[in-house]
PDB file of C-alpha atoms in Angstrom:
ATOM      1  CA  UNK A   1      75.440  55.831  29.912  1.00  0.00           C
ATOM      2  CA  UNK A   2      78.897  57.404  30.100  1.00  0.00           C
ATOM      3  CA  UNK A   3      79.573  60.385  27.709  1.00  0.00           C
ATOM      4  CA  UNK A   4      82.950  61.590  26.504  1.00  0.00           C
ATOM      5  CA  UNK A   5      83.004  65.279  25.480  1.00  0.00           C
ATOM      6  CA  UNK A   6      85.927  66.813  23.633  1.00  0.00           C
ATOM      7  CA  UNK A   7      88.319  64.505  25.489  1.00  0.00           C
ATOM      8  CA  UNK A   8      92.092  64.927  24.802  1.00  0.00           C
ATOM      9  CA  UNK A   9      95.239  63.498  26.220  1.00  0.00           C
ATOM     10  CA  UNK A  10      98.953  64.212  25.651  1.00  0.00           C
ATOM     11  CA  UNK A  11     102.156  62.698  26.930  1.00  0.00           C
ATOM     12  CA  UNK A  12     104.611  65.624  26.583  1.00  0.00           C
ATOM     13  CA  UNK A  13     104.462  66.586  22.970  1.00  0.00           C
ATOM     14  CA  UNK A  14     102.915  63.228  21.937  1.00  0.00           C
ATOM     15  CA  UNK A  15      99.152  63.422  21.282  1.00  0.00           C
ATOM     16  CA  UNK A  16      97.440  60.048  22.225  1.00  0.00           C
ATOM     17  CA  UNK A  17      93.893  61.275  21.190  1.00  0.00           C
ATOM     18  CA  UNK A  18      92.247  64.559  20.656  1.00  0.00           C
ATOM     19  CA  UNK A  19      88.650  65.989  20.782  1.00  0.00           C
ATOM     20  CA  UNK A  20      86.956  62.639  21.345  1.00  0.00           C
ATOM     21  CA  UNK A  21      83.118  62.765  21.519  1.00  0.00           C
ATOM     22  CA  UNK A  22      81.420  59.457  22.264  1.00  0.00           C
ATOM     23  CA  UNK A  23      78.251  58.166  24.065  1.00  0.00           C
ATOM     24  CA  UNK A  24      78.432  54.668  25.365  1.00  0.00           C
ATOM     25  CA  UNK A  25      75.036  53.020  24.598  1.00  0.00           C
ATOM     26  CA  UNK A  26      73.364  51.296  27.518  1.00  0.00           C
ATOM     27  CA  UNK A  27      73.545  47.534  27.553  1.00  0.00           C
ATOM     28  CA  UNK A  28      76.086  47.162  24.707  1.00  0.00           C
ATOM     29  CA  UNK A  29      79.280  45.196  24.504  1.00  0.00           C
ATOM     30  CA  UNK A  30      82.041  47.451  23.073  1.00  0.00           C
ATOM     31  CA  UNK A  31      85.646  46.274  22.178  1.00  0.00           C
ATOM     32  CA  UNK A  32      88.268  48.939  21.980  1.00  0.00           C
ATOM     33  CA  UNK A  33      91.015  47.809  19.632  1.00  0.00           C
ATOM     34  CA  UNK A  34      94.161  49.187  18.238  1.00  0.00           C
ATOM     35  CA  UNK A  35      97.949  48.895  18.197  1.00  0.00           C
ATOM     36  CA  UNK A  36      99.997  48.820  21.290  1.00  0.00           C
ATOM     37  CA  UNK A  37     100.909  52.393  22.574  1.00  0.00           C
ATOM     38  CA  UNK A  38      97.947  54.131  20.998  1.00  0.00           C
ATOM     39  CA  UNK A  39      96.318  55.024  24.211  1.00  0.00           C
ATOM     40  CA  UNK A  40      93.637  52.352  24.754  1.00  0.00           C
ATOM     41  CA  UNK A  41      94.609  51.591  28.568  1.00  0.00           C
ATOM     42  CA  UNK A  42      95.021  55.458  29.122  1.00  0.00           C
ATOM     43  CA  UNK A  43      91.512  56.006  27.801  1.00  0.00           C
ATOM     44  CA  UNK A  44      90.072  53.235  30.070  1.00  0.00           C
ATOM     45  CA  UNK A  45      91.872  54.762  32.996  1.00  0.00           C
ATOM     46  CA  UNK A  46      90.419  58.222  32.212  1.00  0.00           C
ATOM     47  CA  UNK A  47      86.961  56.796  31.919  1.00  0.00           C
ATOM     48  CA  UNK A  48      87.389  55.021  35.413  1.00  0.00           C
ATOM     49  CA  UNK A  49      88.908  58.110  36.970  1.00  0.00           C
ATOM     50  CA  UNK A  50      92.285  56.522  37.487  1.00  0.00           C
ATOM     51  CA  UNK A  51      94.024  59.087  35.210  1.00  0.00           C
ATOM     52  CA  UNK A  52      93.305  62.747  34.403  1.00  0.00           C
ATOM     53  CA  UNK A  53      92.650  64.137  31.027  1.00  0.00           C
ATOM     54  CA  UNK A  54      94.167  67.385  29.418  1.00  0.00           C
ATOM     55  CA  UNK A  55      90.974  68.745  27.936  1.00  0.00           C
ATOM     56  CA  UNK A  56      87.311  67.929  27.810  1.00  0.00           C
ATOM     57  CA  UNK A  57      85.189  65.993  30.336  1.00  0.00           C
ATOM     58  CA  UNK A  58      83.746  62.650  31.087  1.00  0.00           C
ATOM     59  CA  UNK A  59      80.013  62.866  32.028  1.00  0.00           C
ATOM     60  CA  UNK A  60      78.661  60.089  34.212  1.00  0.00           C
ATOM     61  CA  UNK A  61      74.888  59.267  34.857  1.00  0.00           C
ATOM     62  CA  UNK A  62      73.677  59.481  38.330  1.00  0.00           C
ATOM     63  CA  UNK A  63      72.767  55.757  38.521  1.00  0.00           C
ATOM     64  CA  UNK A  64      76.208  54.589  37.373  1.00  0.00           C
ATOM     65  CA  UNK A  65      77.851  51.636  39.168  1.00  0.00           C
ATOM     66  CA  UNK A  66      81.222  51.281  37.484  1.00  0.00           C
ATOM     67  CA  UNK A  67      83.193  48.094  37.748  1.00  0.00           C
ATOM     68  CA  UNK A  68      86.911  47.735  36.954  1.00  0.00           C
ATOM     69  CA  UNK A  69      89.858  45.625  38.180  1.00  0.00           C
ATOM     70  CA  UNK A  70      92.304  46.953  40.607  1.00  0.00           C
ATOM     71  CA  UNK A  71      95.907  46.965  39.428  1.00  0.00           C
ATOM     72  CA  UNK A  72      97.471  47.251  42.965  1.00  0.00           C
ATOM     73  CA  UNK A  73      96.710  44.804  45.571  1.00  0.00           C
ATOM     74  CA  UNK A  74      97.026  45.065  49.422  1.00  0.00           C
ATOM     75  CA  UNK A  75      99.810  42.966  50.698  1.00  0.00           C
ATOM     76  CA  UNK A  76      98.753  43.294  54.413  1.00  0.00           C
ATOM     77  CA  UNK A  77      95.328  42.028  54.345  1.00  0.00           C
ATOM     78  CA  UNK A  78      94.848  38.757  56.382  1.00  0.00           C
ATOM     79  CA  UNK A  79      91.351  37.896  54.807  1.00  0.00           C
ATOM     80  CA  UNK A  80      91.014  34.507  53.092  1.00  0.00           C
ATOM     81  CA  UNK A  81      90.290  34.338  49.377  1.00  0.00           C
ATOM     82  CA  UNK A  82      86.439  33.794  50.046  1.00  0.00           C
ATOM     83  CA  UNK A  83      86.242  36.648  52.570  1.00  0.00           C
ATOM     84  CA  UNK A  84      88.118  39.051  50.245  1.00  0.00           C
ATOM     85  CA  UNK A  85      85.754  38.042  47.367  1.00  0.00           C
ATOM     86  CA  UNK A  86      82.702  38.625  49.605  1.00  0.00           C
ATOM     87  CA  UNK A  87      84.100  42.129  50.612  1.00  0.00           C
ATOM     88  CA  UNK A  88      83.718  43.105  47.013  1.00  0.00           C
ATOM     89  CA  UNK A  89      79.898  43.159  47.278  1.00  0.00           C
ATOM     90  CA  UNK A  90      79.878  46.775  48.704  1.00  0.00           C
ATOM     91  CA  UNK A  91      76.062  47.395  48.345  1.00  0.00           C
ATOM     92  CA  UNK A  92      75.175  44.257  50.343  1.00  0.00           C
ATOM     93  CA  UNK A  93      77.911  44.940  53.017  1.00  0.00           C
ATOM     94  CA  UNK A  94      76.489  48.428  53.584  1.00  0.00           C
ATOM     95  CA  UNK A  95      73.030  46.969  53.865  1.00  0.00           C
ATOM     96  CA  UNK A  96      74.257  44.356  56.278  1.00  0.00           C
ATOM     97  CA  UNK A  97      75.803  47.072  58.526  1.00  0.00           C
ATOM     98  CA  UNK A  98      72.513  49.054  58.452  1.00  0.00           C
ATOM     99  CA  UNK A  99      70.679  45.787  59.305  1.00  0.00           C
ATOM    100  CA  UNK A 100      72.839  45.079  62.312  1.00  0.00           C
ATOM    101  CA  UNK A 101      72.616  48.734  63.533  1.00  0.00           C
ATOM    102  CA  UNK A 102      68.824  48.452  63.138  1.00  0.00           C
ATOM    103  CA  UNK A 103      68.656  45.336  65.105  1.00  0.00           C
ATOM    104  CA  UNK A 104      70.691  46.763  67.921  1.00  0.00           C
ATOM    105  CA  UNK A 105      68.330  49.562  68.072  1.00  0.00           C
ATOM    106  CA  UNK A 106      65.415  47.268  68.349  1.00  0.00           C
ATOM    107  CA  UNK A 107      67.009  45.469  71.280  1.00  0.00           C
ATOM    108  CA  UNK A 108      66.605  48.725  73.191  1.00  0.00           C
ATOM    109  CA  UNK A 109      63.390  50.075  71.775  1.00  0.00           C
ATOM    110  CA  UNK A 110      60.847  47.860  69.889  1.00  0.00           C
ATOM    111  CA  UNK A 111      58.732  50.714  68.910  1.00  0.00           C
ATOM    112  CA  UNK A 112      56.567  50.326  65.624  1.00  0.00           C
ATOM    113  CA  UNK A 113      58.676  52.951  63.798  1.00  0.00           C
ATOM    114  CA  UNK A 114      61.989  50.983  64.484  1.00  0.00           C
ATOM    115  CA  UNK A 115      60.250  47.591  63.501  1.00  0.00           C
ATOM    116  CA  UNK A 116      59.107  49.156  60.194  1.00  0.00           C
ATOM    117  CA  UNK A 117      62.734  50.588  59.650  1.00  0.00           C
ATOM    118  CA  UNK A 118      64.183  47.047  60.285  1.00  0.00           C
ATOM    119  CA  UNK A 119      61.663  45.310  58.034  1.00  0.00           C
ATOM    120  CA  UNK A 120      62.508  47.817  55.161  1.00  0.00           C
ATOM    121  CA  UNK A 121      66.220  47.246  55.520  1.00  0.00           C
ATOM    122  CA  UNK A 122      65.806  43.489  55.732  1.00  0.00           C
ATOM    123  CA  UNK A 123      63.688  43.376  52.632  1.00  0.00           C
ATOM    124  CA  UNK A 124      66.264  45.460  50.732  1.00  0.00           C
ATOM    125  CA  UNK A 125      69.095  43.075  51.982  1.00  0.00           C
ATOM    126  CA  UNK A 126      67.080  40.066  50.982  1.00  0.00           C
ATOM    127  CA  UNK A 127      66.287  41.393  47.547  1.00  0.00           C
ATOM    128  CA  UNK A 128      69.968  42.432  47.067  1.00  0.00           C
ATOM    129  CA  UNK A 129      70.985  38.720  47.638  1.00  0.00           C
ATOM    130  CA  UNK A 130      72.476  39.133  51.082  1.00  0.00           C
ATOM    131  CA  UNK A 131      71.383  35.772  52.309  1.00  0.00           C
ATOM    132  CA  UNK A 132      72.853  34.045  49.220  1.00  0.00           C
ATOM    133  CA  UNK A 133      76.059  36.034  48.892  1.00  0.00           C
ATOM    134  CA  UNK A 134      78.418  33.340  50.215  1.00  0.00           C
ATOM    135  CA  UNK A 135      77.037  30.751  47.739  1.00  0.00           C
ATOM    136  CA  UNK A 136      77.152  33.246  44.847  1.00  0.00           C
ATOM    137  CA  UNK A 137      80.815  34.136  45.785  1.00  0.00           C
ATOM    138  CA  UNK A 138      81.983  30.536  45.939  1.00  0.00           C
ATOM    139  CA  UNK A 139      80.109  29.922  42.423  1.00  0.00           C
ATOM    140  CA  UNK A 140      82.001  32.913  40.872  1.00  0.00           C
ATOM    141  CA  UNK A 141      85.286  31.973  42.293  1.00  0.00           C
ATOM    142  CA  UNK A 142      85.018  28.316  41.183  1.00  0.00           C
ATOM    143  CA  UNK A 143      83.943  29.600  37.768  1.00  0.00           C
ATOM    144  CA  UNK A 144      87.276  31.621  37.568  1.00  0.00           C
ATOM    145  CA  UNK A 145      89.171  28.471  38.471  1.00  0.00           C
ATOM    146  CA  UNK A 146      89.591  28.425  42.181  1.00  0.00           C
ATOM    147  CA  UNK A 147      89.059  25.306  44.214  1.00  0.00           C
ATOM    148  CA  UNK A 148      87.540  24.893  47.538  1.00  0.00           C
ATOM    149  CA  UNK A 149      90.923  24.535  49.224  1.00  0.00           C
ATOM    150  CA  UNK A 150      91.864  27.986  47.992  1.00  0.00           C
ATOM    151  CA  UNK A 151      88.850  29.585  49.651  1.00  0.00           C
ATOM    152  CA  UNK A 152      90.517  29.559  53.010  1.00  0.00           C
ATOM    153  CA  UNK A 153      94.050  30.611  51.822  1.00  0.00           C
ATOM    154  CA  UNK A 154      95.168  34.068  52.827  1.00  0.00           C
ATOM    155  CA  UNK A 155      94.550  36.040  49.619  1.00  0.00           C
ATOM    156  CA  UNK A 156      97.921  37.923  50.067  1.00  0.00           C
ATOM    157  CA  UNK A 157      99.658  34.585  49.412  1.00  0.00           C
ATOM    158  CA  UNK A 158      98.107  34.352  45.907  1.00  0.00           C
ATOM    159  CA  UNK A 159     100.241  34.965  42.850  1.00  0.00           C
ATOM    160  CA  UNK A 160      99.687  37.848  40.653  1.00  0.00           C
ATOM    161  CA  UNK A 161      97.567  35.899  38.125  1.00  0.00           C
ATOM    162  CA  UNK A 162      95.311  34.431  40.856  1.00  0.00           C
ATOM    163  CA  UNK A 163      95.030  37.854  42.554  1.00  0.00           C
ATOM    164  CA  UNK A 164      93.748  39.293  39.317  1.00  0.00           C
ATOM    165  CA  UNK A 165      91.074  36.533  39.130  1.00  0.00           C
ATOM    166  CA  UNK A 166      90.131  37.333  42.621  1.00  0.00           C
ATOM    167  CA  UNK A 167      89.790  41.057  41.720  1.00  0.00           C
ATOM    168  CA  UNK A 168      87.600  40.072  38.830  1.00  0.00           C
ATOM    169  CA  UNK A 169      85.347  38.059  41.350  1.00  0.00           C
ATOM    170  CA  UNK A 170      85.136  41.100  43.634  1.00  0.00           C
ATOM    171  CA  UNK A 171      84.095  43.335  40.800  1.00  0.00           C
ATOM    172  CA  UNK A 172      81.392  40.927  39.557  1.00  0.00           C
ATOM    173  CA  UNK A 173      79.922  40.489  43.117  1.00  0.00           C
ATOM    174  CA  UNK A 174      79.519  44.200  43.356  1.00  0.00           C
ATOM    175  CA  UNK A 175      77.169  43.860  40.344  1.00  0.00           C
ATOM    176  CA  UNK A 176      78.156  47.094  38.364  1.00  0.00           C
ATOM    177  CA  UNK A 177      76.058  48.283  35.457  1.00  0.00           C
ATOM    178  CA  UNK A 178      79.213  49.268  33.533  1.00  0.00           C
ATOM    179  CA  UNK A 179      82.175  47.119  33.329  1.00  0.00           C
ATOM    180  CA  UNK A 180      85.674  48.159  32.009  1.00  0.00           C
ATOM    181  CA  UNK A 181      88.279  45.465  31.443  1.00  0.00           C
ATOM    182  CA  UNK A 182      91.691  45.656  29.981  1.00  0.00           C
ATOM    183  CA  UNK A 183      92.855  42.269  28.439  1.00  0.00           C
ATOM    184  CA  UNK A 184      90.549  40.405  30.656  1.00  0.00           C
ATOM    185  CA  UNK A 185      91.484  37.006  29.546  1.00  0.00           C
ATOM    186  CA  UNK A 186      95.193  37.166  29.941  1.00  0.00           C
ATOM    187  CA  UNK A 187      95.160  35.314  33.331  1.00  0.00           C
ATOM    188  CA  UNK A 188      92.446  32.759  32.580  1.00  0.00           C
ATOM    189  CA  UNK A 189      92.807  29.181  31.451  1.00  0.00           C
ATOM    190  CA  UNK A 190      90.514  27.669  28.975  1.00  0.00           C
ATOM    191  CA  UNK A 191      87.646  26.443  31.565  1.00  0.00           C
ATOM    192  CA  UNK A 192      87.798  29.888  33.163  1.00  0.00           C
ATOM    193  CA  UNK A 193      87.724  31.647  29.808  1.00  0.00           C
ATOM    194  CA  UNK A 194      84.774  29.698  28.778  1.00  0.00           C
ATOM    195  CA  UNK A 195      82.914  30.658  32.047  1.00  0.00           C
ATOM    196  CA  UNK A 196      83.929  34.215  31.841  1.00  0.00           C
ATOM    197  CA  UNK A 197      82.469  34.550  28.261  1.00  0.00           C
ATOM    198  CA  UNK A 198      79.245  32.929  29.235  1.00  0.00           C
ATOM    199  CA  UNK A 199      78.968  35.319  32.124  1.00  0.00           C
ATOM    200  CA  UNK A 200      79.599  38.372  30.140  1.00  0.00           C
ATOM    201  CA  UNK A 201      77.255  37.273  27.389  1.00  0.00           C
ATOM    202  CA  UNK A 202      74.477  37.212  30.001  1.00  0.00           C
ATOM    203  CA  UNK A 203      75.606  40.525  31.572  1.00  0.00           C
ATOM    204  CA  UNK A 204      72.819  43.179  31.146  1.00  0.00           C
ATOM    205  CA  UNK A 205      74.881  46.270  31.544  1.00  0.00           C
ATOM    206  CA  UNK A 206      77.381  47.957  29.262  1.00  0.00           C
ATOM    207  CA  UNK A 207      80.881  46.240  28.827  1.00  0.00           C
ATOM    208  CA  UNK A 208      83.888  48.151  27.474  1.00  0.00           C
ATOM    209  CA  UNK A 209      86.940  45.986  27.037  1.00  0.00           C
ATOM    210  CA  UNK A 210      90.428  46.034  25.368  1.00  0.00           C
ATOM    211  CA  UNK A 211      91.549  42.928  23.614  1.00  0.00           C
ATOM    212  CA  UNK A 212      93.702  41.742  20.836  1.00  0.00           C
ATOM    213  CA  UNK A 213      91.631  38.442  20.579  1.00  0.00           C
ATOM    214  CA  UNK A 214      89.393  38.510  17.526  1.00  0.00           C
ATOM    215  CA  UNK A 215      87.640  35.322  18.505  1.00  0.00           C
ATOM    216  CA  UNK A 216      86.757  36.777  21.927  1.00  0.00           C
ATOM    217  CA  UNK A 217      85.236  39.913  20.153  1.00  0.00           C
ATOM    218  CA  UNK A 218      83.269  37.721  17.798  1.00  0.00           C
ATOM    219  CA  UNK A 219      81.810  35.580  20.668  1.00  0.00           C
ATOM    220  CA  UNK A 220      80.885  38.550  22.845  1.00  0.00           C
TER     221      UNK A 220
END
């Protein structure tokens, strides 16, 4: 998985961390803990390429699919909550675009080559869960506390806390193999927290998260 090599970061003359070497083991759940102001969030931002480092480098594997939650949200989108959640499944969305393009070609030319191309794309789309994406999106949203009435609400009308939950849903639907979360339970009520913990316990990839909740660490 991701490897940190001689990573250093300063703010002016203040050293946050220096010469870090670490290899994140595949499939592990790792809690990053420490006092406020010691650079935890900065380190997460460096790993997720949201912030630069002063020295060293971060080495990413070729098969990496990184998941993190956006901190800034679009205020202009007119998508509903459910539509916005579904848009997070980028792999499936790309396959659907290829499938539609392939079908359009078939309408003009039904050659064996194009039929085979369509079949291959359709198989990949089906295996990826394209036909069940809406149901999975609804299940994840409901697990995070949304009700069915909220599915059709414009997502730009959601409060900050609900928008964070929506961003979490989008991330999970993209099925990353390395998830980075900064205080992930801050915006969750108890039922959503229980659902989230169960989901993370079953997650097969690598999880790196910042928390001050010792009980959460013990359960994960």
